[in-house]
PDB file of C-alpha atoms in Angstrom:
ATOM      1  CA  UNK A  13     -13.331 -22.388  -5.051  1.00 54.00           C
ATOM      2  CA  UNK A  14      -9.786 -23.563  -3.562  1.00 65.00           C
ATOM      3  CA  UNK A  15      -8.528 -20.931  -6.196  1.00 61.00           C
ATOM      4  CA  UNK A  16     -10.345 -18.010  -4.964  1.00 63.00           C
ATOM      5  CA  UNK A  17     -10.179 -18.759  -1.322  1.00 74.00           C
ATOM      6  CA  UNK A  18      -6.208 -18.398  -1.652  1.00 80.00           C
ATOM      7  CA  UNK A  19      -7.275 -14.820  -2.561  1.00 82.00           C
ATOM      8  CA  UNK A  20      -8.576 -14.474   0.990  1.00 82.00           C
ATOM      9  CA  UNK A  21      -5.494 -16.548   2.232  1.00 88.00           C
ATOM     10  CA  UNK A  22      -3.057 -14.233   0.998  1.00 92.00           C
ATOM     11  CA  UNK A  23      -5.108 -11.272   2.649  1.00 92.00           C
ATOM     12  CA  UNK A  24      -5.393 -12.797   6.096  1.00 90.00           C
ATOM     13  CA  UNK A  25      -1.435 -13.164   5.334  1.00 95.00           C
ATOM     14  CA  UNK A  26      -0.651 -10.247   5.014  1.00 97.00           C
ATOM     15  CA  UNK A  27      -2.341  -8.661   7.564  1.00 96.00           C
ATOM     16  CA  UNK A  28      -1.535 -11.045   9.696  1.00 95.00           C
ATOM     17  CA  UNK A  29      -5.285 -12.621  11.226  1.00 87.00           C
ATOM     18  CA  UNK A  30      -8.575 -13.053  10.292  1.00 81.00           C
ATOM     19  CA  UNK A  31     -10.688  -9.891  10.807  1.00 71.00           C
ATOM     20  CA  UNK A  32     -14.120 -12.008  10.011  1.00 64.00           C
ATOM     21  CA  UNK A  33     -14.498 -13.189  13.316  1.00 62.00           C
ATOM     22  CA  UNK A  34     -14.990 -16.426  12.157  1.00 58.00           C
ATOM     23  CA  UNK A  35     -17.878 -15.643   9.443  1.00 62.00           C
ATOM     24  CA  UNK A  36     -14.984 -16.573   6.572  1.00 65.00           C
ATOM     25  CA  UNK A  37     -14.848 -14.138   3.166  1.00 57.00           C
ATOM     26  CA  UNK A  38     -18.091 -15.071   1.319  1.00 56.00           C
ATOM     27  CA  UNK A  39     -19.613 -13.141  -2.144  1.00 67.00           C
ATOM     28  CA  UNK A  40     -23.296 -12.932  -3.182  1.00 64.00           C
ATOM     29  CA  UNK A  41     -24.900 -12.512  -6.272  1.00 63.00           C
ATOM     30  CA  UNK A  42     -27.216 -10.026  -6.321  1.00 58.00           C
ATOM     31  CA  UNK A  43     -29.867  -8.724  -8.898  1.00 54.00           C
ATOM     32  CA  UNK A  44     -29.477  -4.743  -7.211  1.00 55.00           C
ATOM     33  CA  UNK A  45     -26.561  -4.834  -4.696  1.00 56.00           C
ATOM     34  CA  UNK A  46     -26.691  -1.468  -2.377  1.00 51.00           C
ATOM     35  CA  UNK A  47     -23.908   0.143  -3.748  1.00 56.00           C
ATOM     36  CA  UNK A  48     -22.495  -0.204  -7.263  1.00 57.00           C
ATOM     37  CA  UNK A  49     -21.546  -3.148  -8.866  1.00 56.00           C
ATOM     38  CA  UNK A  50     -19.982  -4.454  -6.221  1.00 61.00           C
ATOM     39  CA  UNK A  51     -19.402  -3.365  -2.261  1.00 52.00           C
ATOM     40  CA  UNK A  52     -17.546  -4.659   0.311  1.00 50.00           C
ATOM     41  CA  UNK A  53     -18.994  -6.094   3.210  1.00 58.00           C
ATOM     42  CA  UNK A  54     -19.868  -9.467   5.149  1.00 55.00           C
ATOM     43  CA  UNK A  55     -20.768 -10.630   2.855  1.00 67.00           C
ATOM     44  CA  UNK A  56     -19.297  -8.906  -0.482  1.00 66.00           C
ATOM     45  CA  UNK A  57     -22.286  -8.211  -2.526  1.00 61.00           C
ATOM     46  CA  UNK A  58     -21.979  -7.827  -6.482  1.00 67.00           C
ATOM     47  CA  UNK A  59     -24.177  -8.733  -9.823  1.00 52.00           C
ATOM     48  CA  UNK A  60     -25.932 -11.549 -10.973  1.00 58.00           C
ATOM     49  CA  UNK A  61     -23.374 -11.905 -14.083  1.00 63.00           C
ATOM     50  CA  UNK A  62     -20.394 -13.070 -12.007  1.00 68.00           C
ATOM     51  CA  UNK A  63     -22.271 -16.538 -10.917  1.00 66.00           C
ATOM     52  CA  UNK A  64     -23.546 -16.850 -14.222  1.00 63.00           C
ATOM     53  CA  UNK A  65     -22.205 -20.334 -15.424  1.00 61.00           C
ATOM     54  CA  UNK A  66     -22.777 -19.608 -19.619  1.00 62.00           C
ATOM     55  CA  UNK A  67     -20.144 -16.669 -18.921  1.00 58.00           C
ATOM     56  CA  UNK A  68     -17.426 -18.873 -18.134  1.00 52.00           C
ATOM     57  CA  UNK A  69     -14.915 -18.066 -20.438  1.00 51.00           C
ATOM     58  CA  UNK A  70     -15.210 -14.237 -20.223  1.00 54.00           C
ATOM     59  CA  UNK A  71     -13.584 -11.912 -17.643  1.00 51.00           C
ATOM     60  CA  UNK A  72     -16.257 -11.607 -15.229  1.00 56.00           C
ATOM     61  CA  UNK A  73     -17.325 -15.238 -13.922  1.00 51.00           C
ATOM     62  CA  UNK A  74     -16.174 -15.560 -10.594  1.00 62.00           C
ATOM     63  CA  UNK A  75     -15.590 -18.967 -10.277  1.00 57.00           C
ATOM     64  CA  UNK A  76     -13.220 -19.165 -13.585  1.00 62.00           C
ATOM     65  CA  UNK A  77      -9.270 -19.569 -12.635  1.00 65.00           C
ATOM     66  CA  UNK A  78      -8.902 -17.549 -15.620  1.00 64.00           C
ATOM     67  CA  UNK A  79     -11.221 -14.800 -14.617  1.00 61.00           C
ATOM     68  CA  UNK A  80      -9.114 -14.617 -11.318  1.00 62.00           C
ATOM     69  CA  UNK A  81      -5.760 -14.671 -13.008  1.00 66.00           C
ATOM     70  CA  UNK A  82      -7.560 -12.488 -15.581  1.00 65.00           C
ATOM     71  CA  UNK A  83      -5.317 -14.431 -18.361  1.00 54.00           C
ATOM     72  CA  UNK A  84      -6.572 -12.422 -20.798  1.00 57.00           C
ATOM     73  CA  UNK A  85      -5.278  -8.982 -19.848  1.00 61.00           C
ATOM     74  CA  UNK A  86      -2.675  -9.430 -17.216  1.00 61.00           C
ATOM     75  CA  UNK A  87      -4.560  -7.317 -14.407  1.00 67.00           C
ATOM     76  CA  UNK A  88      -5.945  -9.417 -12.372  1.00 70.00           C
ATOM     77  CA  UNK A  89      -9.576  -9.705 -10.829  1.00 76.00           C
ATOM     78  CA  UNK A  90      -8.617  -5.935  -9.931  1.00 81.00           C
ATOM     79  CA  UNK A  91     -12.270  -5.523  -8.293  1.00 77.00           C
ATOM     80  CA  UNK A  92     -12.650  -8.811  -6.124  1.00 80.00           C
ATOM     81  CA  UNK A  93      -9.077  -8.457  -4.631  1.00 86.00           C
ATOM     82  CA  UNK A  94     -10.167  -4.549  -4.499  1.00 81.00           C
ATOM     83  CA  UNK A  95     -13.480  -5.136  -2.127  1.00 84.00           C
ATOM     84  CA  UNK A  96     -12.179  -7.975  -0.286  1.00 87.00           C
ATOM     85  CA  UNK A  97      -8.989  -5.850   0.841  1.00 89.00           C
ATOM     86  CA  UNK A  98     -11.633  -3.202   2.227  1.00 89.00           C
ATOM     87  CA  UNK A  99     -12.738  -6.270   4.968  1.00 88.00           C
ATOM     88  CA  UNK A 100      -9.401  -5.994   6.169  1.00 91.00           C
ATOM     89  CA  UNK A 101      -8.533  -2.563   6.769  1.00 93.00           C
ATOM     90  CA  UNK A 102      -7.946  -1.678  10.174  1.00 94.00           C
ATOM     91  CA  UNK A 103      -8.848   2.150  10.776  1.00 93.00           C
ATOM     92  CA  UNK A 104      -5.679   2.619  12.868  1.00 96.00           C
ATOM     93  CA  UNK A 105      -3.937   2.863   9.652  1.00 97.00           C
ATOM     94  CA  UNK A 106      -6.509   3.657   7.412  1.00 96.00           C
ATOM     95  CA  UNK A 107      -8.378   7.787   7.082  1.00 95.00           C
ATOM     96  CA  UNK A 108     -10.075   9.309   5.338  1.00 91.00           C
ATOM     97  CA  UNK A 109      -8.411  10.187   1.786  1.00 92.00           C
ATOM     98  CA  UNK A 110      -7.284   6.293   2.119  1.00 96.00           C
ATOM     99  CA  UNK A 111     -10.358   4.266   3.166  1.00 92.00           C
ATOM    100  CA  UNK A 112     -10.065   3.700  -1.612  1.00 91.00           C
ATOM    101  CA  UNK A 113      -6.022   3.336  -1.147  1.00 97.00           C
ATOM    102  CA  UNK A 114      -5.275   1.240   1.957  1.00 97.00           C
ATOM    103  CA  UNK A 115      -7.736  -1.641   0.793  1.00 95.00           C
ATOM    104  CA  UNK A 116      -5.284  -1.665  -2.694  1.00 95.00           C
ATOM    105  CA  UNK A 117      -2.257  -2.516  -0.813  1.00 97.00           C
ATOM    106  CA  UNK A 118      -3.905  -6.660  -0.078  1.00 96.00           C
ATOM    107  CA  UNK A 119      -4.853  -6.167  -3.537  1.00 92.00           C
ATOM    108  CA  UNK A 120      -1.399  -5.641  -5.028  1.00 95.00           C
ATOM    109  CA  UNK A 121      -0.223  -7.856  -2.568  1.00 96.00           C
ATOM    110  CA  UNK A 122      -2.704 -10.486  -3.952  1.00 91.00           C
ATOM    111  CA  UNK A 123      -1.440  -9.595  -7.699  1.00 90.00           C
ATOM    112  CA  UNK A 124       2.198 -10.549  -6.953  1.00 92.00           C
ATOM    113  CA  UNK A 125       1.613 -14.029  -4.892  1.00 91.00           C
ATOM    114  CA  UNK A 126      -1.878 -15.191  -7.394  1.00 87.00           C
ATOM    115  CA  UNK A 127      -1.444 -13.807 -10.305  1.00 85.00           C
ATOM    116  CA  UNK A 128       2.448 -13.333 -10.458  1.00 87.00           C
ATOM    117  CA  UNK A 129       2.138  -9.429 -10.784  1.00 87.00           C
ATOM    118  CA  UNK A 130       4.506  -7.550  -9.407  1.00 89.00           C
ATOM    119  CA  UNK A 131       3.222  -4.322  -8.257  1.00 88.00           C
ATOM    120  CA  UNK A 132       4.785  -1.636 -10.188  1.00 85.00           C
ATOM    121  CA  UNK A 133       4.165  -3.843 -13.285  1.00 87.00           C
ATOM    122  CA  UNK A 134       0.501  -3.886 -12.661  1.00 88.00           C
ATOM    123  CA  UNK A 135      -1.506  -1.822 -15.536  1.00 86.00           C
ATOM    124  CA  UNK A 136      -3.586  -0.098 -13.290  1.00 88.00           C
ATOM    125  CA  UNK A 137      -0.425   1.259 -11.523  1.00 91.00           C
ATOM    126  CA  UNK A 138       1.110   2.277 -14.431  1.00 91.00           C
ATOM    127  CA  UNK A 139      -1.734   4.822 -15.670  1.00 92.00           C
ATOM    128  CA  UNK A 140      -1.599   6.213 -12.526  1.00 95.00           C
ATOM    129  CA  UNK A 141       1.914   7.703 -13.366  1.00 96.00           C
ATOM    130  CA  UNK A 142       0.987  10.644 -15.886  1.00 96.00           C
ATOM    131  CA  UNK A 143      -1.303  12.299 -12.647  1.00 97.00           C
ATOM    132  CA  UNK A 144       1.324  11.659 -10.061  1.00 97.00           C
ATOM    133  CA  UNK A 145       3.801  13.323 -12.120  1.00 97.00           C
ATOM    134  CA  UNK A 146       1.504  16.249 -12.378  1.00 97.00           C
ATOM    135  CA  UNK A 147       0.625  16.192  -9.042  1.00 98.00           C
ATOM    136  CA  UNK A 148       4.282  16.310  -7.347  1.00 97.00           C
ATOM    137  CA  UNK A 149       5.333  18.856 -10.144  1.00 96.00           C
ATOM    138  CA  UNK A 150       2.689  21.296  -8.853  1.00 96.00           C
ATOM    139  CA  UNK A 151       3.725  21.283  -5.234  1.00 96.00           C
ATOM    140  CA  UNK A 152       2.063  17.781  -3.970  1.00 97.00           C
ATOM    141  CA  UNK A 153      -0.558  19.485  -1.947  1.00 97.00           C
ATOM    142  CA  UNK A 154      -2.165  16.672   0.488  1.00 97.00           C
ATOM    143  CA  UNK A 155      -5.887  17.369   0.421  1.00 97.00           C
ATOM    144  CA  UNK A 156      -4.955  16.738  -3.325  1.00 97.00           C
ATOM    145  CA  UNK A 157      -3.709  13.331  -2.569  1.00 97.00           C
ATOM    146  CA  UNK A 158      -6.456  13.043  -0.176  1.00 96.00           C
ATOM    147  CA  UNK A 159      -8.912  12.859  -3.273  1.00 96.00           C
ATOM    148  CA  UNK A 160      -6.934  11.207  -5.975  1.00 97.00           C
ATOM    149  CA  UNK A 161      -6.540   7.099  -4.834  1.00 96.00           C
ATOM    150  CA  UNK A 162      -4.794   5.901  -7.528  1.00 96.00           C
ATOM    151  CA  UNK A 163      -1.582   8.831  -6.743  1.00 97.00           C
ATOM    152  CA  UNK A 164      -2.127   8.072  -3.158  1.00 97.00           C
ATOM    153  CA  UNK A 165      -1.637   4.230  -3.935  1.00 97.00           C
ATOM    154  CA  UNK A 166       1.788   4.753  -5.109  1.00 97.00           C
ATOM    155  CA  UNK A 167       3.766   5.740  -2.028  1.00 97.00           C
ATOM    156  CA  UNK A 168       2.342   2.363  -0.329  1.00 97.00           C
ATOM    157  CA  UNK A 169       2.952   0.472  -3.663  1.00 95.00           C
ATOM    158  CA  UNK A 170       6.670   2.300  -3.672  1.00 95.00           C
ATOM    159  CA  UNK A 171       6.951   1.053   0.446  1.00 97.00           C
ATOM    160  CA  UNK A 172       6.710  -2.755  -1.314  1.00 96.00           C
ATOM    161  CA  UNK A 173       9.097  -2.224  -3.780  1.00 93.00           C
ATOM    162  CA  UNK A 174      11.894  -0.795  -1.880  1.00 95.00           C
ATOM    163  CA  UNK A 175      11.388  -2.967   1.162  1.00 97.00           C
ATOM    164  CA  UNK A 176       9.259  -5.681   0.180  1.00 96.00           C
ATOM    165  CA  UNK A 177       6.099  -7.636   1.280  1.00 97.00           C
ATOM    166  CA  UNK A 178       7.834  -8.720   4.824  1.00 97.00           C
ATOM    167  CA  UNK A 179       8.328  -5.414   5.753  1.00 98.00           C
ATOM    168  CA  UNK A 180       4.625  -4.596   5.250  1.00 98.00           C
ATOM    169  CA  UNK A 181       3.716  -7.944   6.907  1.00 98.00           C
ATOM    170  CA  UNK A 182       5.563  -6.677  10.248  1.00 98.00           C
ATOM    171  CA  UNK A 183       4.551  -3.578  10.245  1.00 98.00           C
ATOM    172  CA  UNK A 184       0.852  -4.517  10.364  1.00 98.00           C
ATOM    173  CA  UNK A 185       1.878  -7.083  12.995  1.00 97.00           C
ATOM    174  CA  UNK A 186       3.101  -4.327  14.695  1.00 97.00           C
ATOM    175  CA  UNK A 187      -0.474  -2.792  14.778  1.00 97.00           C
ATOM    176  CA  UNK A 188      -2.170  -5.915  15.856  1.00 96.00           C
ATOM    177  CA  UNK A 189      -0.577  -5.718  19.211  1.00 96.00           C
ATOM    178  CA  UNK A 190      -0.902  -2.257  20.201  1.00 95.00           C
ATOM    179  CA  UNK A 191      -3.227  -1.838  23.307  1.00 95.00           C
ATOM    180  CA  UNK A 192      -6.818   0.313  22.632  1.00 94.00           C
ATOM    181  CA  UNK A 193      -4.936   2.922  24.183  1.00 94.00           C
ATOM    182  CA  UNK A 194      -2.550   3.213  21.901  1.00 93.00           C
ATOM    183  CA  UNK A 195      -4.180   2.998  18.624  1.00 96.00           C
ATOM    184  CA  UNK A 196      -4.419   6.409  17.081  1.00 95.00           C
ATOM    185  CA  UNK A 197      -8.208   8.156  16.715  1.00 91.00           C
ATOM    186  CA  UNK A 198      -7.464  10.880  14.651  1.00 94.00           C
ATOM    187  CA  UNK A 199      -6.147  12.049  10.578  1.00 93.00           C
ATOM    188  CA  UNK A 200      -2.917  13.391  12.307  1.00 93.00           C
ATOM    189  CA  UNK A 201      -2.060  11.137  14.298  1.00 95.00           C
ATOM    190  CA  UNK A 202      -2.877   8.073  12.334  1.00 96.00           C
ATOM    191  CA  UNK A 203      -0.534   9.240   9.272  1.00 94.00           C
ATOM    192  CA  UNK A 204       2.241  10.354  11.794  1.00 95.00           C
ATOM    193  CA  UNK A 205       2.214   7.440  13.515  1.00 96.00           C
ATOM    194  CA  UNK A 206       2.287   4.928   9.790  1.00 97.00           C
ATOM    195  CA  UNK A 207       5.476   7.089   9.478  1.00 97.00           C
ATOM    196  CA  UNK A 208       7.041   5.771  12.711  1.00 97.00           C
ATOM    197  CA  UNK A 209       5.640   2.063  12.326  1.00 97.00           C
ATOM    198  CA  UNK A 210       7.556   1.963   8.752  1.00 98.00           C
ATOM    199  CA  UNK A 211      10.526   3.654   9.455  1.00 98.00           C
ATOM    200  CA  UNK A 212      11.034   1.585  12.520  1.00 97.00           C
ATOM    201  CA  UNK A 213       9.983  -1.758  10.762  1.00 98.00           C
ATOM    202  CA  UNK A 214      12.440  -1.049   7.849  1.00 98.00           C
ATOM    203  CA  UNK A 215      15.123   0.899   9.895  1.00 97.00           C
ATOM    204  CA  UNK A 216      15.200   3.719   7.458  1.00 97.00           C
ATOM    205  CA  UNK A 217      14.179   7.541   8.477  1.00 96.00           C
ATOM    206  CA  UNK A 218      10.744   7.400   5.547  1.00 97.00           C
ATOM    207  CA  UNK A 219       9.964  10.974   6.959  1.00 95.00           C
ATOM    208  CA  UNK A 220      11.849  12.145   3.424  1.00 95.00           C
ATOM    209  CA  UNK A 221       9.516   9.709   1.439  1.00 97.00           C
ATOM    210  CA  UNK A 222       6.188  11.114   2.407  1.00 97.00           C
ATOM    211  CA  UNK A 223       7.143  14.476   2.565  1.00 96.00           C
ATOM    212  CA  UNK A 224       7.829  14.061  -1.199  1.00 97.00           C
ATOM    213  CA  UNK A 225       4.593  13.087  -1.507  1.00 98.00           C
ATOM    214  CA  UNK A 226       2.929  15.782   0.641  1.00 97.00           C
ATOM    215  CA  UNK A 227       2.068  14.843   3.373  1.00 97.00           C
ATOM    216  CA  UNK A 228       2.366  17.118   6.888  1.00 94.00           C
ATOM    217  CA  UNK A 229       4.239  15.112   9.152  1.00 94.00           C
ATOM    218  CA  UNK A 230       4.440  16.753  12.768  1.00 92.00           C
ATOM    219  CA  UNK A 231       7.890  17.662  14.534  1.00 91.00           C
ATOM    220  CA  UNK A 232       7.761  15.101  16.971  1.00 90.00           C
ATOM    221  CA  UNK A 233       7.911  12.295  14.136  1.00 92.00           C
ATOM    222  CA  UNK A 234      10.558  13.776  12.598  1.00 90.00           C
ATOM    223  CA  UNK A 235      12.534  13.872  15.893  1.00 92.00           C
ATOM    224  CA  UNK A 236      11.518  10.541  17.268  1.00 93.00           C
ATOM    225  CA  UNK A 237      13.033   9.254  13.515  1.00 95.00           C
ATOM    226  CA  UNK A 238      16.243  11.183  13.715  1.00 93.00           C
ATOM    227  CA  UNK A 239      17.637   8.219  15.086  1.00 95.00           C
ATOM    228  CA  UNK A 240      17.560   5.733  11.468  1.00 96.00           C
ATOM    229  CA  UNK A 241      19.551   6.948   8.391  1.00 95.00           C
ATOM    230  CA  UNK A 242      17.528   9.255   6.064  1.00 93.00           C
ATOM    231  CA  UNK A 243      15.921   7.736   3.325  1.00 95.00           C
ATOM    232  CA  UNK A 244      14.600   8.425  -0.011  1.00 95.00           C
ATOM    233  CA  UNK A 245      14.191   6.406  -2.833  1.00 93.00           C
ATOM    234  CA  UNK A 246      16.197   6.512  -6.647  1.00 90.00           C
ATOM    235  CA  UNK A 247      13.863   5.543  -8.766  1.00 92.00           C
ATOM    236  CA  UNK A 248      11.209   7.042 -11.665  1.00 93.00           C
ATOM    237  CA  UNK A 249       8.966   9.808  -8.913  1.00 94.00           C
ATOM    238  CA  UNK A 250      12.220  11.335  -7.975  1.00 95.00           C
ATOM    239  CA  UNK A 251      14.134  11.705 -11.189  1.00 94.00           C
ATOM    240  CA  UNK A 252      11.668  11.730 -13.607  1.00 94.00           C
ATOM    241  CA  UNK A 253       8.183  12.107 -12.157  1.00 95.00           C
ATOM    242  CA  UNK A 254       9.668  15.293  -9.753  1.00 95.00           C
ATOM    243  CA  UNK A 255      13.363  15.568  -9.794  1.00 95.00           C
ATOM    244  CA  UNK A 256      13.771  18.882  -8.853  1.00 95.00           C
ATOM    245  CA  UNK A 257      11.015  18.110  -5.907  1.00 96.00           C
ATOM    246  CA  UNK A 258      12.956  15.917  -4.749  1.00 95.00           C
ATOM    247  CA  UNK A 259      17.089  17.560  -5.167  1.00 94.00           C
ATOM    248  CA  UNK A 260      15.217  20.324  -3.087  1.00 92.00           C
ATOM    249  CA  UNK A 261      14.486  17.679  -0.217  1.00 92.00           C
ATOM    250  CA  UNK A 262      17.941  16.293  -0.435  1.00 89.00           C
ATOM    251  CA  UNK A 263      19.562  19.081  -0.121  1.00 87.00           C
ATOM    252  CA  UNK A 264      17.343  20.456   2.979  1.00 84.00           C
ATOM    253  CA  UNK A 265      18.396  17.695   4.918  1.00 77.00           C
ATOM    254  CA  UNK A 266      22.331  17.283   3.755  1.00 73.00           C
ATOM    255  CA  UNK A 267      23.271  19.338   6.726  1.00 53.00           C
ATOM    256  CA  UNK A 268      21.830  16.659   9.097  1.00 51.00           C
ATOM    257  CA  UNK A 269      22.908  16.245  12.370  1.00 41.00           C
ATOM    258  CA  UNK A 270      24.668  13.226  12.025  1.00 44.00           C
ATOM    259  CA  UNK A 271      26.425  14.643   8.838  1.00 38.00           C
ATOM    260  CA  UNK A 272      24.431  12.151   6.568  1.00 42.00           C
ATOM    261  CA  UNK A 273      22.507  12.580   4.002  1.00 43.00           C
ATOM    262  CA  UNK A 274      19.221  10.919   2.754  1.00 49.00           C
ATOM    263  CA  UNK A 275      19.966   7.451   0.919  1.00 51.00           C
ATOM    264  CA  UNK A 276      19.325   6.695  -2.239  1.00 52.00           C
ATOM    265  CA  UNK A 277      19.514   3.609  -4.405  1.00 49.00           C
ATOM    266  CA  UNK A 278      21.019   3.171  -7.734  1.00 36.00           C
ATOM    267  CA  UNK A 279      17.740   3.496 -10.391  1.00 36.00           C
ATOM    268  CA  UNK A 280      17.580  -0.611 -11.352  1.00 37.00           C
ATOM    269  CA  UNK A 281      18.368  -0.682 -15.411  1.00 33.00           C
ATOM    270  CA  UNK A 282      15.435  -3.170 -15.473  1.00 32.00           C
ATOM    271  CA  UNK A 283      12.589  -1.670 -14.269  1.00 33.00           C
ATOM    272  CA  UNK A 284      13.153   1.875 -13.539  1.00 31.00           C
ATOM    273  CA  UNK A 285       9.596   2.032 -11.158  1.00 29.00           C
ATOM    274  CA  UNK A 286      10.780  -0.607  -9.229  1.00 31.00           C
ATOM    275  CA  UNK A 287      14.639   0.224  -7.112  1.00 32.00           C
ATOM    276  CA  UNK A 288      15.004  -3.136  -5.746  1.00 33.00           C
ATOM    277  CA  UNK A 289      12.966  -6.515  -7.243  1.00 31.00           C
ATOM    278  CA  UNK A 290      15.030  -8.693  -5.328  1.00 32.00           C
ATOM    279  CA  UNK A 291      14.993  -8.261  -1.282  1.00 35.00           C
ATOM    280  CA  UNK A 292      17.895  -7.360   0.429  1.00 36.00           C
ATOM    281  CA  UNK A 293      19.462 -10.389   2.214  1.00 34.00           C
ATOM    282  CA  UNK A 294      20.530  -9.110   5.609  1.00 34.00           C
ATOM    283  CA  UNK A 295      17.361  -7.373   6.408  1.00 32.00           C
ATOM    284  CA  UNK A 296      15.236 -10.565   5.361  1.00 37.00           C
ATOM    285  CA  UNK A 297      17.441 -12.317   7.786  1.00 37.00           C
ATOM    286  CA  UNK A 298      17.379  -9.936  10.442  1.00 36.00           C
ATOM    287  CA  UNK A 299      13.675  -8.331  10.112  1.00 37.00           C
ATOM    288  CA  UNK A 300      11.256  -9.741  12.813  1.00 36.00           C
ATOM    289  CA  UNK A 301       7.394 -10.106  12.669  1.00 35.00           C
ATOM    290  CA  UNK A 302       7.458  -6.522  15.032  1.00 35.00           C
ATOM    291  CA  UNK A 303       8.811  -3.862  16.095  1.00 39.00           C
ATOM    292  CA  UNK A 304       8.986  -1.519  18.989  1.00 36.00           C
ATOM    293  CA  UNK A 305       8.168   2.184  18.130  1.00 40.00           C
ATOM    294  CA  UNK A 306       7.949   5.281  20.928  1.00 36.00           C
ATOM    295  CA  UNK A 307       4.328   7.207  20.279  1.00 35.00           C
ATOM    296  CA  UNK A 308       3.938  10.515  21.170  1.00 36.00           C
ATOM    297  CA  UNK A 309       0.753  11.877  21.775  1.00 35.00           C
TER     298      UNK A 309
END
């Protein structure tokens, strides 16, 4: 049980508190749970066979270490990590086309400090690649990546590999203390303002980022982020998965104001998914647990 509850432990983490209220993370076993196998909730619901105590040494019994680690396969207990991660989304950050993506980002999270998986390793990531190429070599249209989770997943899982859990940890921080006022209610604004939040968490102008991926960002994000170095990242999506995607974004915004252009780091011989598996030194020593960001309505 000590185990599993470190599963919740590295959620609350993350995100920084404990969005139960005090009720704690707790799973049923249920002989017809409402939805699915398994569904998120307070509590988590799911079938009789995880509790079942002559399973113990396969995959699915939930109160096996192993089954947790999922020794066996390397992935993971991909679908309790999965539906406990959906009890801590916050819907400032989280719209529709990622209520199946945002939930994923505890869950990776959970794979690197449990099970000692680092995200772009992760199986599951990985078979998400062969679609993602696909989808940025046919023009990355966003209600596109609206419906597909697993290509959505890989811009956040990207975020963590180029900047690292800490970053992610401050940026939610960073949403925590925003007033009701100031919490974005709609798709727009929500996506604009995750944008801002990361680029001013990570000091980097990430505008470049998601427009490789698709998605609209609105002129007064881009102007409000004019003020960090342009950034976009050297690694397998940009010369492999979409190269000439992404030379075409380079070279729109060479002739910058400030005379830079977008920064890119050198592909890592090691893991080509992956630019940086070891966190940069100065920003670790600098980064805080917020940031101040300007929101335009």
């Amino acid at each position: 049980m000590k185990f599993r509850d470190s599963v919740a432990s590295a959620h609350m983490d993350l995100l920084g508190n404990d969005p139960s209220d005090g009720r704690g993370e707790w799973v049923v076993t249920d002989e017809q749970p409402s939805a699915g196998y398994m569904h998120s909730g307070y509590p988590i619901v799911t079938h009789l066979d995880v509790a079942n105590p002559n399973k113990i040494n396969d995959d699915c019994f939930l109160l096996s270490r192993d089954h947790i680690l999922n020794v066996h396969n390397g992935k993971g207990s991909w679908g309790m990590f999965h539906e406990l991660g959906h009890n801590f989304q916050d819907y400032a950050w989280t719209w529709d086309g990622t209520i199946e993506v945002t939930c994923n980002v505890f869950t990776l999270h959970a794979m690197y400090v449990i099970c000692n998986i680092r995200p772009w390793d992760h199986l599951w990531v990985g078979d998400q690649f062969e679609d993602a190429s696909t989808y940025l070599r046919e023009g990355a249209k966003y209600d596109t990546w609206c419906d597909s989770p697993g290509i959505a997943l890989l811009v956040y899982e990207q975020l963590a590999g180029d900047f690292g859990w800490t970053a992610y940890k401050s940026v939610f921080r960073t949403y925590n203390k925003l007033p009701e006022d100031k919490r974005p209610s709609t798709q727009q604004k929500k996506d604009n303002i995750w944008i801002q939040t990361f680029s001013s968490v990570v000091k980097k102008n990430l505008s470049r980022v998601f427009e490789f991926w698709g998605w609209p960002i609105q002129q007064y994000a881009i102007e409000e982020l004019n003020k960090f170095p342009p950034y976009l990242p050297a690694d397998v999506t940009t010369s492999e998965f979409a190269k000439d995607r992404a030379t075409k974004i380079l070279k729109k915004y060479q002739d910058n104001s400030s005379g830079a252009r977008p920064t890119q780091k050198p592909p890592q011989k090691d893991n080509a998914y992956c630019p940086s598996t070891v966190q940069n030194e100065e920003y670790n020593a600098k980064n805080s647990s917020s940031c101040s960001v300007s929101y335009v309505d």
